[in-house]
Short mmCIF file of C-alpha atoms and ligand atoms in Angstrom, two decimals:
data_model
loop_
_atom_site.label_atom_id
_atom_site.label_comp_id
_atom_site.label_asym_id
_atom_site.label_seq_id
_atom_site.Cartn_x
_atom_site.Cartn_y
_atom_site.Cartn_z
CA MET A 1 0.00 0.00 0.00
CA THR A 2 1.23 3.52 -0.67
CA THR A 3 0.41 6.72 1.19
CA ARG A 4 -0.84 9.74 -0.66
CA ILE A 5 0.84 13.00 0.28
CA ILE A 6 -0.95 16.22 -0.58
CA PRO A 7 1.41 19.19 -0.04
CA VAL A 8 0.00 22.07 1.96
CA ASP A 9 0.27 25.79 1.16
CA ASP A 10 3.10 27.98 2.47
CA PHE A 11 2.79 28.74 6.18
CA ASP A 12 4.45 30.37 9.16
CA LEU A 13 4.00 28.33 12.32
CA VAL A 14 4.84 30.15 15.52
CA ILE A 15 5.19 27.83 18.51
CA PHE A 16 4.87 29.45 21.94
CA GLY A 17 6.56 27.20 24.49
CA ALA A 18 8.89 25.99 21.74
CA THR A 19 11.55 24.75 24.17
CA GLY A 20 9.05 22.81 26.26
CA ASP A 21 8.15 19.15 26.50
CA LEU A 22 5.29 19.09 23.97
CA SER A 23 7.31 20.87 21.34
CA GLN A 24 10.28 18.58 21.88
CA ARG A 25 8.41 15.27 22.06
CA LYS A 26 5.57 15.87 19.62
CA LEU A 27 5.46 19.07 17.55
CA LEU A 28 8.99 19.21 16.16
CA PRO A 29 9.12 15.47 15.37
CA ALA A 30 5.65 15.65 13.75
CA LEU A 31 6.70 18.58 11.54
CA PHE A 32 9.92 16.82 10.69
CA HIS A 33 8.07 13.69 9.56
CA ARG A 34 5.73 15.75 7.38
CA ASP A 35 8.76 17.44 5.83
CA GLU A 36 10.50 14.12 5.32
CA GLN A 37 7.40 12.86 3.50
CA GLY A 38 7.48 15.85 1.19
CA GLN A 39 4.36 17.56 2.53
CA LEU A 40 5.95 20.89 3.50
CA PRO A 41 6.44 23.43 0.71
CA ASP A 42 9.62 25.52 0.41
CA GLY A 43 7.75 28.42 1.99
CA ALA A 44 7.01 26.61 5.25
CA CYS A 45 8.67 28.33 8.19
CA ILE A 46 8.72 27.28 11.85
CA ILE A 47 9.33 29.98 14.43
CA GLY A 48 10.01 29.01 18.01
CA THR A 49 9.43 31.35 20.90
CA SER A 50 9.66 30.96 24.63
CA ARG A 51 11.02 32.94 27.55
CA LYS A 52 14.45 31.40 27.22
CA ALA A 53 17.13 33.45 25.45
CA MET A 54 18.40 31.40 22.52
CA SER A 55 19.88 32.06 19.10
CA HIS A 56 18.40 30.62 15.88
CA GLU A 57 21.33 28.22 15.82
CA GLU A 58 20.78 27.06 19.40
CA PHE A 59 17.13 26.40 18.65
CA ARG A 60 18.18 24.35 15.63
CA THR A 61 20.45 22.30 17.87
CA PHE A 62 17.53 21.80 20.30
CA ALA A 63 15.33 20.70 17.39
CA ALA A 64 18.05 18.40 16.03
CA GLU A 65 18.13 16.61 19.37
CA ALA A 66 14.34 16.37 19.43
CA ILE A 67 14.21 14.69 16.03
CA ALA A 68 17.34 12.56 16.48
CA PRO A 69 15.50 9.40 17.60
CA HIS A 70 13.17 9.75 14.61
CA ILE A 71 16.06 10.06 12.17
CA ALA A 72 17.67 6.99 13.63
CA ALA A 73 14.41 5.11 13.16
CA SER A 74 13.88 6.10 9.54
CA ASN A 75 17.43 6.50 8.27
CA THR A 76 16.70 9.90 6.77
CA PRO A 77 19.31 11.40 4.40
CA ASP A 78 21.19 14.30 5.97
CA ALA A 79 20.05 16.73 3.24
CA VAL A 80 16.44 16.22 4.38
CA VAL A 81 17.38 16.85 8.01
CA GLN A 82 19.24 20.02 7.04
CA ARG A 83 16.32 21.21 4.92
CA PHE A 84 14.06 20.85 7.97
CA LEU A 85 16.46 22.62 10.33
CA ALA A 86 16.86 25.49 7.88
CA ARG A 87 13.14 26.24 8.27
CA LEU A 88 13.59 27.07 11.95
CA ARG A 89 13.97 30.50 13.59
CA TYR A 90 13.78 31.53 17.19
CA TYR A 91 12.78 34.65 19.14
CA ALA A 92 12.59 34.95 22.91
CA ALA A 93 9.26 36.56 23.85
CA GLU A 94 7.41 36.82 27.13
CA ALA A 95 3.67 37.04 27.39
CA THR A 96 3.94 39.59 30.14
CA ARG A 97 6.71 41.82 28.65
CA ASP A 98 7.25 43.72 25.43
CA ASP A 99 10.66 42.22 24.66
CA GLY A 100 10.89 40.00 21.66
CA TRP A 101 7.51 40.86 20.14
CA ILE A 102 8.99 43.49 17.88
CA SER A 103 11.48 40.96 16.46
CA LEU A 104 8.61 38.56 15.84
CA GLU A 105 6.69 41.33 14.13
CA GLN A 106 9.68 42.06 11.88
CA GLU A 107 10.18 38.40 11.06
CA LEU A 108 6.58 38.06 9.88
CA ALA A 109 6.20 41.55 8.37
CA ASP A 110 6.60 40.69 4.70
CA ARG A 111 4.57 37.47 4.88
CA LYS A 112 1.15 38.84 5.70
CA ASP A 113 -0.57 36.85 2.95
CA VAL A 114 0.81 33.52 4.08
CA ILE A 115 -1.14 31.18 6.39
CA ARG A 116 -0.10 31.98 9.93
CA VAL A 117 -0.50 29.49 12.77
CA PHE A 118 0.04 30.38 16.42
CA TYR A 119 0.46 27.25 18.51
CA LEU A 120 0.16 27.82 22.26
CA ALA A 121 2.11 24.95 23.83
CA VAL A 122 2.04 26.72 27.20
CA GLY A 123 -0.22 26.68 30.27
CA PRO A 124 -3.77 28.01 29.80
CA ASP A 125 -3.06 30.86 32.25
CA LEU A 126 -0.93 32.42 29.47
CA PHE A 127 -3.42 31.95 26.61
CA GLY A 128 -5.23 35.25 27.19
CA ALA A 129 -2.05 37.31 27.62
CA ILE A 130 -0.38 35.86 24.52
CA CYS A 131 -3.49 36.41 22.38
CA ALA A 132 -3.75 40.00 23.64
CA ARG A 133 -0.09 40.61 22.64
CA LEU A 134 -0.66 39.07 19.21
CA GLY A 135 -3.55 41.48 18.77
CA GLN A 136 -1.62 44.52 20.02
CA HIS A 137 1.31 43.83 17.72
CA GLY A 138 -0.92 43.46 14.69
CA LEU A 139 0.20 39.87 14.19
CA VAL A 140 -3.26 38.45 13.64
CA THR A 141 -3.97 38.49 9.91
CA GLU A 142 -6.97 37.21 7.98
CA LYS A 143 -5.20 33.92 7.41
CA SER A 144 -4.23 33.43 11.06
CA ARG A 145 -5.18 30.40 13.14
CA LEU A 146 -4.79 29.74 16.82
CA VAL A 147 -4.08 26.29 18.22
CA VAL A 148 -4.62 25.61 21.91
CA GLU A 149 -3.79 22.55 23.91
CA LYS A 150 -5.71 21.06 26.78
CA PRO A 151 -6.21 21.54 29.70
CA LEU A 152 -8.64 24.29 28.80
CA GLY A 153 -9.39 25.24 32.37
CA LYS A 154 -10.21 23.12 35.41
CA SER A 155 -13.98 23.50 35.27
CA GLY A 156 -16.66 24.89 33.01
CA THR A 157 -16.21 28.32 34.55
CA SER A 158 -12.45 28.51 34.09
CA ALA A 159 -12.70 27.02 30.58
CA ASN A 160 -15.19 29.74 29.77
CA ALA A 161 -12.79 32.41 30.97
CA VAL A 162 -10.01 30.99 28.76
CA ASN A 163 -12.36 30.74 25.77
CA ASP A 164 -13.56 34.30 26.33
CA ALA A 165 -9.99 35.59 26.50
CA ILE A 166 -8.88 33.91 23.26
CA GLY A 167 -12.22 34.75 21.65
CA LYS A 168 -11.48 38.46 22.03
CA VAL A 169 -8.71 38.15 19.45
CA PHE A 170 -9.62 35.09 17.36
CA ALA A 171 -13.02 34.19 15.93
CA GLU A 172 -14.28 30.64 16.51
CA PRO A 173 -13.58 29.50 12.89
CA SER A 174 -9.90 30.26 13.42
CA ILE A 175 -9.57 28.52 16.81
CA TYR A 176 -8.29 24.94 16.82
CA ARG A 177 -8.70 23.18 20.18
CA ILE A 178 -6.55 20.09 20.07
CA ASP A 179 -7.65 16.76 21.45
CA HIS A 180 -4.83 14.65 20.11
CA TYR A 181 -6.93 11.48 20.36
CA LEU A 182 -8.95 12.74 17.40
CA GLY A 183 -5.80 12.74 15.28
CA LYS A 184 -4.98 9.11 15.98
CA GLU A 185 -5.32 7.02 12.84
CA THR A 186 -7.48 4.40 14.49
CA VAL A 187 -9.83 6.96 15.97
CA GLN A 188 -10.44 8.30 12.49
CA ASN A 189 -10.85 4.73 11.40
CA LEU A 190 -13.82 4.49 13.67
CA MET A 191 -15.64 6.81 11.29
CA ALA A 192 -14.54 4.74 8.30
CA LEU A 193 -15.68 1.56 10.02
CA ARG A 194 -19.06 2.96 10.98
CA PHE A 195 -19.90 5.04 7.93
CA ALA A 196 -18.13 3.31 5.04
CA ASN A 197 -19.60 -0.13 5.80
CA LEU A 198 -23.23 -1.15 5.64
CA LEU A 199 -22.68 -4.00 8.02
CA PHE A 200 -22.52 -2.30 11.38
CA GLU A 201 -24.87 0.66 11.24
CA PRO A 202 -28.17 -1.33 11.32
CA LEU A 203 -26.92 -3.11 14.46
CA TRP A 204 -25.43 -0.02 16.07
CA ASN A 205 -28.15 0.63 18.63
CA HIS A 206 -29.71 -0.54 21.89
CA LYS A 207 -31.58 -3.42 20.22
CA TYR A 208 -28.39 -5.20 19.22
CA VAL A 209 -25.64 -3.71 21.36
CA ASP A 210 -25.65 -4.86 24.97
CA HIS A 211 -23.01 -2.36 26.10
CA VAL A 212 -19.85 -0.56 25.01
CA GLN A 213 -16.54 -0.42 26.88
CA ILE A 214 -13.91 2.24 26.31
CA THR A 215 -10.57 1.65 28.00
CA VAL A 216 -7.49 3.86 27.91
CA GLY A 217 -4.88 2.21 30.10
CA GLU A 218 -1.37 3.48 30.69
CA THR A 219 1.52 1.68 32.35
CA LEU A 220 3.42 4.86 33.18
CA GLY A 221 2.95 6.86 36.35
CA VAL A 222 2.82 10.64 36.36
CA GLU A 223 6.55 10.90 35.57
CA GLY A 224 7.80 14.50 35.40
CA ARG A 225 4.26 15.95 35.19
CA ALA A 226 3.20 15.50 38.79
CA GLY A 227 2.89 19.26 39.32
CA TYR A 228 0.24 19.60 36.60
CA TYR A 229 -1.34 16.19 37.12
CA ASP A 230 -2.01 16.68 40.79
CA THR A 231 -4.15 19.73 39.99
CA ALA A 232 -6.05 17.79 37.33
CA GLY A 233 -6.53 14.07 38.05
CA ALA A 234 -7.78 11.40 35.66
CA LEU A 235 -11.29 12.80 35.29
CA ARG A 236 -10.11 16.16 33.98
CA ASP A 237 -6.97 14.88 32.28
CA MET A 238 -8.51 12.00 30.30
CA VAL A 239 -12.28 11.69 30.70
CA GLN A 240 -13.39 15.29 30.09
CA ASN A 241 -11.66 15.26 26.71
CA HIS A 242 -10.23 12.07 25.18
CA MET A 243 -12.66 9.54 26.65
CA LEU A 244 -15.77 11.62 26.00
CA GLN A 245 -14.60 12.28 22.45
CA LEU A 246 -14.22 8.53 21.89
CA LEU A 247 -17.68 8.01 23.32
CA CYS A 248 -19.07 10.69 20.98
CA LEU A 249 -17.54 9.16 17.86
CA THR A 250 -18.87 5.74 18.86
CA ALA A 251 -22.36 6.89 19.77
CA MET A 252 -23.09 9.77 17.38
CA GLU A 253 -25.63 9.64 14.57
CA PRO A 254 -24.16 9.50 11.07
CA PRO A 255 -23.44 13.12 10.07
CA SER A 256 -24.71 14.29 6.68
CA CYS A 257 -21.11 14.79 5.54
CA LEU A 258 -17.66 15.04 7.12
CA SER A 259 -17.62 18.83 7.29
CA ALA A 260 -16.37 20.21 10.58
CA ASP A 261 -19.74 21.44 11.76
CA ALA A 262 -21.71 18.41 10.59
CA VAL A 263 -19.48 16.11 12.67
CA ARG A 264 -19.28 18.45 15.63
CA ASP A 265 -23.06 19.00 15.69
CA GLU A 266 -23.55 15.24 16.06
CA LYS A 267 -20.91 14.92 18.78
CA LEU A 268 -22.49 17.78 20.66
CA LYS A 269 -25.87 15.99 20.67
CA VAL A 270 -24.23 12.98 22.30
CA LEU A 271 -22.64 15.11 25.01
CA LYS A 272 -25.95 16.80 25.69
CA SER A 273 -27.73 13.47 25.93
CA LEU A 274 -25.48 12.12 28.70
CA LYS A 275 -27.59 11.35 31.77
CA PRO A 276 -26.37 13.67 34.54
CA MET A 277 -24.39 12.07 37.36
CA THR A 278 -26.55 13.05 40.29
CA ALA A 279 -25.28 12.59 43.85
CA GLU A 280 -27.51 9.49 44.22
CA ARG A 281 -26.11 7.82 41.09
CA LEU A 282 -22.53 8.64 41.86
CA GLU A 283 -21.82 5.72 44.18
CA SER A 284 -23.03 3.06 41.76
CA HIS A 285 -21.80 4.76 38.58
CA ILE A 286 -18.27 6.02 39.16
CA VAL A 287 -15.13 4.86 40.96
CA ARG A 288 -11.98 6.87 41.49
CA GLY A 289 -8.67 5.32 42.45
CA GLN A 290 -5.08 6.24 43.27
CA TYR A 291 -2.14 3.88 42.76
CA ARG A 292 0.02 2.62 45.56
CA ALA A 293 3.49 1.08 45.26
CA GLY A 294 3.48 -2.06 43.15
CA ALA A 295 5.09 -3.62 40.14
CA ALA A 296 5.45 -2.52 36.53
CA ALA A 297 7.09 -4.54 33.75
CA SER A 298 10.36 -2.79 34.64
CA GLY A 299 10.20 -3.87 38.31
CA PRO A 300 8.94 -2.32 41.55
CA VAL A 301 7.50 1.19 41.29
CA PRO A 302 6.57 3.73 43.95
CA GLY A 303 3.03 4.83 44.70
CA TYR A 304 1.53 8.11 43.48
CA LEU A 305 2.01 9.87 46.79
CA GLU A 306 5.71 8.93 46.92
CA GLU A 307 6.18 10.06 43.31
CA LEU A 308 4.51 13.33 44.19
CA GLY A 309 6.34 13.76 47.48
CA ASN A 310 3.09 14.69 49.22
CA ASP A 311 1.18 12.16 51.27
CA THR A 312 -2.08 14.10 51.47
CA SER A 313 -3.02 14.34 47.80
CA GLU A 314 -6.58 13.27 47.01
CA THR A 315 -6.07 13.34 43.25
CA GLU A 316 -7.36 10.31 41.36
CA THR A 317 -5.08 8.47 38.93
CA PHE A 318 -7.86 6.10 37.84
CA VAL A 319 -11.52 6.47 36.94
CA ALA A 320 -14.10 3.88 35.92
CA LEU A 321 -17.65 4.96 35.19
CA LYS A 322 -20.92 3.93 33.66
CA ALA A 323 -22.35 6.54 31.30
CA GLU A 324 -25.88 6.37 29.94
CA LEU A 325 -27.36 8.26 27.02
CA ARG A 326 -30.86 9.65 26.86
CA SER A 327 -31.59 8.79 23.26
CA TRP A 328 -33.73 6.43 21.17
CA ARG A 329 -30.61 4.81 19.79
CA TRP A 330 -28.87 4.08 23.04
CA ASN A 331 -31.51 3.88 25.75
CA GLY A 332 -30.61 0.88 27.93
CA THR A 333 -27.11 0.38 26.47
CA PRO A 334 -24.51 1.63 28.94
CA PHE A 335 -21.08 2.91 28.00
CA TYR A 336 -18.44 1.83 30.53
CA LEU A 337 -15.35 4.02 30.55
CA ARG A 338 -12.10 3.18 32.29
CA THR A 339 -8.75 4.96 32.35
CA GLY A 340 -5.78 5.06 34.66
CA LYS A 341 -2.05 5.34 35.21
CA ARG A 342 0.11 2.39 36.29
CA LEU A 343 -2.26 -0.22 34.89
CA PRO A 344 -0.94 -3.61 33.76
CA SER A 345 -0.77 -2.68 30.07
CA ARG A 346 -0.82 0.25 27.70
CA VAL A 347 -4.01 -0.29 25.81
CA SER A 348 -6.66 1.91 24.25
CA GLU A 349 -9.66 0.15 22.82
CA ILE A 350 -13.37 0.35 22.18
CA VAL A 351 -15.32 -2.85 22.70
CA VAL A 352 -18.81 -3.11 21.24
CA GLN A 353 -20.47 -6.07 22.91
CA PHE A 354 -23.48 -7.31 20.94
CA ARG A 355 -26.49 -8.99 22.54
CA ALA A 356 -27.08 -12.75 22.60
CA ILE A 357 -28.97 -14.37 19.71
CA PRO A 358 -32.73 -14.39 20.39
CA HIS A 359 -33.19 -18.17 20.01
CA ASN A 360 -30.69 -21.00 20.10
CA VAL A 361 -31.33 -23.75 17.49
CA PHE A 362 -28.31 -25.82 18.56
CA GLU A 363 -28.27 -28.76 20.96
CA ALA A 364 -26.63 -28.38 24.34
CA SER A 365 -23.68 -30.50 23.11
CA ALA A 366 -22.77 -27.74 20.62
CA GLY A 367 -21.93 -25.44 23.50
CA PRO A 368 -23.56 -22.08 24.14
CA PRO A 369 -23.31 -19.51 21.33
CA GLN A 370 -21.34 -16.52 22.58
CA PRO A 371 -22.57 -13.07 21.63
CA ASN A 372 -20.56 -11.29 18.92
CA ARG A 373 -18.05 -8.68 19.92
CA LEU A 374 -16.25 -5.99 17.95
CA VAL A 375 -12.96 -4.75 19.37
CA ILE A 376 -11.44 -1.61 17.88
CA ARG A 377 -7.81 -1.44 19.02
CA LEU A 378 -6.74 2.19 19.05
CA GLN A 379 -3.22 1.50 20.33
CA PRO A 380 -0.92 -0.37 20.39
CA ASN A 381 -1.26 -3.12 17.78
CA GLU A 382 -3.84 -0.98 15.96
CA GLY A 383 -6.57 -2.98 14.31
CA VAL A 384 -10.07 -4.38 14.39
CA LYS A 385 -11.25 -7.75 15.67
CA LEU A 386 -14.70 -9.23 15.26
CA ASP A 387 -15.52 -12.30 17.33
CA LEU A 388 -17.79 -14.70 15.44
CA MET A 389 -19.25 -18.09 16.25
CA ILE A 390 -18.28 -20.86 13.84
CA LYS A 391 -18.44 -24.65 13.72
CA ASP A 392 -15.47 -26.49 15.09
CA PRO A 393 -14.02 -28.20 11.99
CA GLY A 394 -14.10 -31.96 11.44
CA PRO A 395 -16.36 -34.78 12.53
CA GLY A 396 -17.91 -35.07 15.97
CA GLY A 397 -21.16 -33.27 15.34
CA MET A 398 -21.94 -29.61 15.69
CA ARG A 399 -19.65 -27.94 18.17
CA LEU A 400 -19.53 -24.15 18.31
CA GLN A 401 -16.46 -22.05 18.87
CA GLN A 402 -15.88 -18.34 19.07
CA VAL A 403 -13.15 -17.33 16.59
CA PRO A 404 -11.88 -13.82 15.83
CA VAL A 405 -11.61 -12.25 12.41
CA ASP A 406 -8.60 -10.18 13.34
CA MET A 407 -7.02 -7.42 11.25
CA THR A 408 -3.84 -5.68 12.34
CA PHE A 409 -3.35 -2.53 10.28
CA LYS A 410 0.42 -2.78 10.31
CA GLU A 411 0.28 -6.17 8.60
CA VAL A 412 -2.28 -5.01 6.06
CA PHE A 413 -0.79 -1.65 5.13
CA ASN A 414 2.85 -2.00 6.13
CA VAL A 415 3.35 1.75 6.57
CA ARG A 416 4.52 3.83 9.50
CA ASN A 417 1.60 4.84 11.69
CA PRO A 418 1.83 8.65 11.76
CA ASP A 419 1.60 10.38 15.09
CA ALA A 420 -1.68 12.20 15.77
CA TYR A 421 0.08 15.58 15.71
CA GLU A 422 1.24 15.08 12.13
CA ARG A 423 -2.33 14.89 10.90
CA LEU A 424 -3.62 17.61 13.20
CA LEU A 425 -0.91 20.16 12.34
CA MET A 426 -1.50 19.71 8.64
CA ASP A 427 -5.27 20.04 9.18
CA VAL A 428 -4.69 23.39 10.89
CA VAL A 429 -2.67 24.60 7.91
CA ARG A 430 -5.37 23.30 5.56
CA GLY A 431 -8.03 25.04 7.64
CA ASN A 432 -9.98 21.86 8.41
CA GLN A 433 -11.55 21.95 11.88
CA THR A 434 -13.29 18.55 11.77
CA LEU A 435 -10.89 16.95 14.24
CA PHE A 436 -10.84 19.89 16.66
CA MET A 437 -13.25 20.67 19.47
CA ARG A 438 -15.72 23.47 19.07
CA ARG A 439 -16.38 25.72 22.04
CA ASP A 440 -19.89 24.36 22.66
CA GLU A 441 -18.48 20.80 22.79
CA VAL A 442 -16.01 21.81 25.46
CA ASP A 443 -18.81 23.51 27.41
CA ALA A 444 -21.08 20.47 27.15
CA ALA A 445 -18.30 18.14 28.31
CA TRP A 446 -17.64 20.33 31.34
CA ALA A 447 -21.37 20.58 32.06
CA TRP A 448 -21.36 16.79 32.57
CA ILE A 449 -18.03 16.62 34.42
CA ASP A 450 -18.47 19.60 36.79
CA PRO A 451 -21.19 18.04 38.97
CA ILE A 452 -19.05 14.91 39.44
CA LEU A 453 -16.15 17.02 40.69
CA GLU A 454 -18.50 18.98 42.94
CA HIS A 455 -20.07 15.84 44.43
CA TRP A 456 -16.65 14.34 45.12
CA LYS A 457 -15.61 17.51 46.85
CA ALA A 458 -18.80 17.85 48.88
CA ALA A 459 -18.78 14.19 49.93
CA HIS A 460 -15.02 14.21 50.71
CA ASP A 461 -14.83 11.20 48.45
CA MET A 462 -11.30 9.81 48.70
CA PRO A 463 -9.83 7.85 45.80
CA LYS A 464 -9.69 4.11 46.48
CA PRO A 465 -6.17 2.71 46.58
CA TYR A 466 -5.04 0.18 43.98
CA THR A 467 -1.72 -1.54 43.58
CA ALA A 468 0.38 -0.28 40.67
CA GLY A 469 0.27 -2.90 37.93
CA THR A 470 -3.38 -3.89 38.53
CA TRP A 471 -6.62 -2.87 36.80
CA GLY A 472 -7.65 -0.37 39.44
CA PRO A 473 -9.58 -0.74 42.71
CA ALA A 474 -11.83 -3.76 43.29
CA SER A 475 -14.87 -1.49 43.18
CA ALA A 476 -14.13 -0.74 39.50
CA ILE A 477 -14.61 -4.43 38.80
CA ALA A 478 -17.75 -4.47 40.94
CA LEU A 479 -19.11 -1.48 38.99
CA ILE A 480 -19.50 -3.56 35.83
CA GLU A 481 -20.01 -6.98 37.42
CA ARG A 482 -23.05 -5.72 39.33
CA ASP A 483 -24.66 -5.43 35.90
CA GLY A 484 -23.73 -9.03 35.03
CA ARG A 485 -20.91 -7.94 32.71
CA THR A 486 -17.10 -8.05 32.84
CA TRP A 487 -14.29 -5.81 31.64
CA HIS A 488 -12.66 -6.96 28.45
CA ASP A 489 -9.15 -7.80 29.62
CA GLU A 490 -8.46 -10.53 27.12
CA GLY A 491 -4.99 -10.37 25.67
CA HIS A 492 -3.94 -7.64 28.09
CA ALA A 493 -1.17 -8.44 30.52
C1 BG6 B 501 -2.60 13.40 27.58
C2 BG6 B 501 -2.68 13.31 29.07
O1 BG6 B 501 -3.57 14.26 27.07
O2 BG6 B 501 -2.78 12.09 27.02
C3 BG6 B 501 -1.65 12.35 29.60
O3 BG6 B 501 -2.49 14.61 29.63
C4 BG6 B 501 -1.76 11.02 28.93
O4 BG6 B 501 -1.76 12.22 31.01
C5 BG6 B 501 -1.79 11.16 27.42
O5 BG6 B 501 -0.66 10.24 29.33
C6 BG6 B 501 -2.09 9.85 26.74
O6 BG6 B 501 -1.90 10.00 25.36
P1 BG6 B 501 -1.41 8.78 24.47
O7 BG6 B 501 -1.43 9.35 23.09
O8 BG6 B 501 -0.05 8.39 24.95
O9 BG6 B 501 -2.42 7.70 24.66
#
């Protein structure tokens, strides 16, 4: 299989927070890969800014280190690496001071007609101040776009304040709120699977689907991000955005087309149809956990509190919940969501568990027919698996067996799986907002999450401990087993 590369138009991409972790781990490597694949035109320019004083050359050295592991992996010719590094410039600029902004203004002065992207890879407390500066310095042109990273606030109210601040300078059609899960190949594949096949859609409802499970498990702890993570927790960090977006794409009605608003209108309806988590439902519908010392594949690991160096934190590192939708399509079909740090394996998947057949024509000796199950593996080992019942081959009468039809994309396509940021950055340049969150989606997600946070706070609900390297607290297992169902842990360590 070959990949089709469509070059984008000339652009200036200004990264605020260019010397930070996101830029180093994701943005620079993603841009490099797009360049390597021939997608960046000669007129593509990447301008780093941050508070740190640095020359253009020093920034190029920083970028060279960031992309080094990627070069090693793909054996890129040096000329291609040099071409990428030559695109880079750097200006030190502070949101709160005038220094540096004039240089940035001069750098961009004669390229007013070129697409201009401002990427804020900094904390949300700086979003408003940076946008105000961009406005004051006349840097926002007709072709300008703003990209913001989560977390967009810690609650609906603070998200609103951030959105208001950036909205003073940029209109909604030029704001790109990144949820990097939407850029993952397999997440986009969900749309292909649902809307490019006739097979699933007629069954995609409460009559045929018993329940859906969405799991995003991570083996890592909070690593160097404890400072941020402790103010967020798993509900804000993963559920409010990534997990709810996955739920939306799984549950939404088919949009009339793939235009940004058609897709986002449908996702918004899903968010608005979520049954509110009232205080009474909280106990049976949501479990929060925090990891204690245990074992990872690499050996013994400390607990969250030790990693944090603070033994009073009440932040959850794990959440499992049962979400229900108030809709004709999904009434009576729960969506179980589960995510956490220091779980036994790194796995993101959506499991659609179909109902049992209505009548069994087989004799008891055939064994009970198992309901069909569709597993969409988002990462790692990206692919799709459909569990079917078939006859055990050979003589001996009719014996039934559940066998998977299993497709691993790597085997089928044999191409590198691009990182989510590669797709998303090019979509920003192309001006396609389909895979970015609209303001009303963010508001609706917070409207569902806020009451949960408030109830936890009011009830002094402490996270339940779980041993690192296990699938969360026992009550997370009880949450689904009470309903006569089990978590899909098959094939996970
Ligand atoms: C980020 C969260 O948005 O997503 C992290 O802030 C989390 O805590 C990460 O580790 C997971 O992303 P991925 O792409 O590694 O699954």
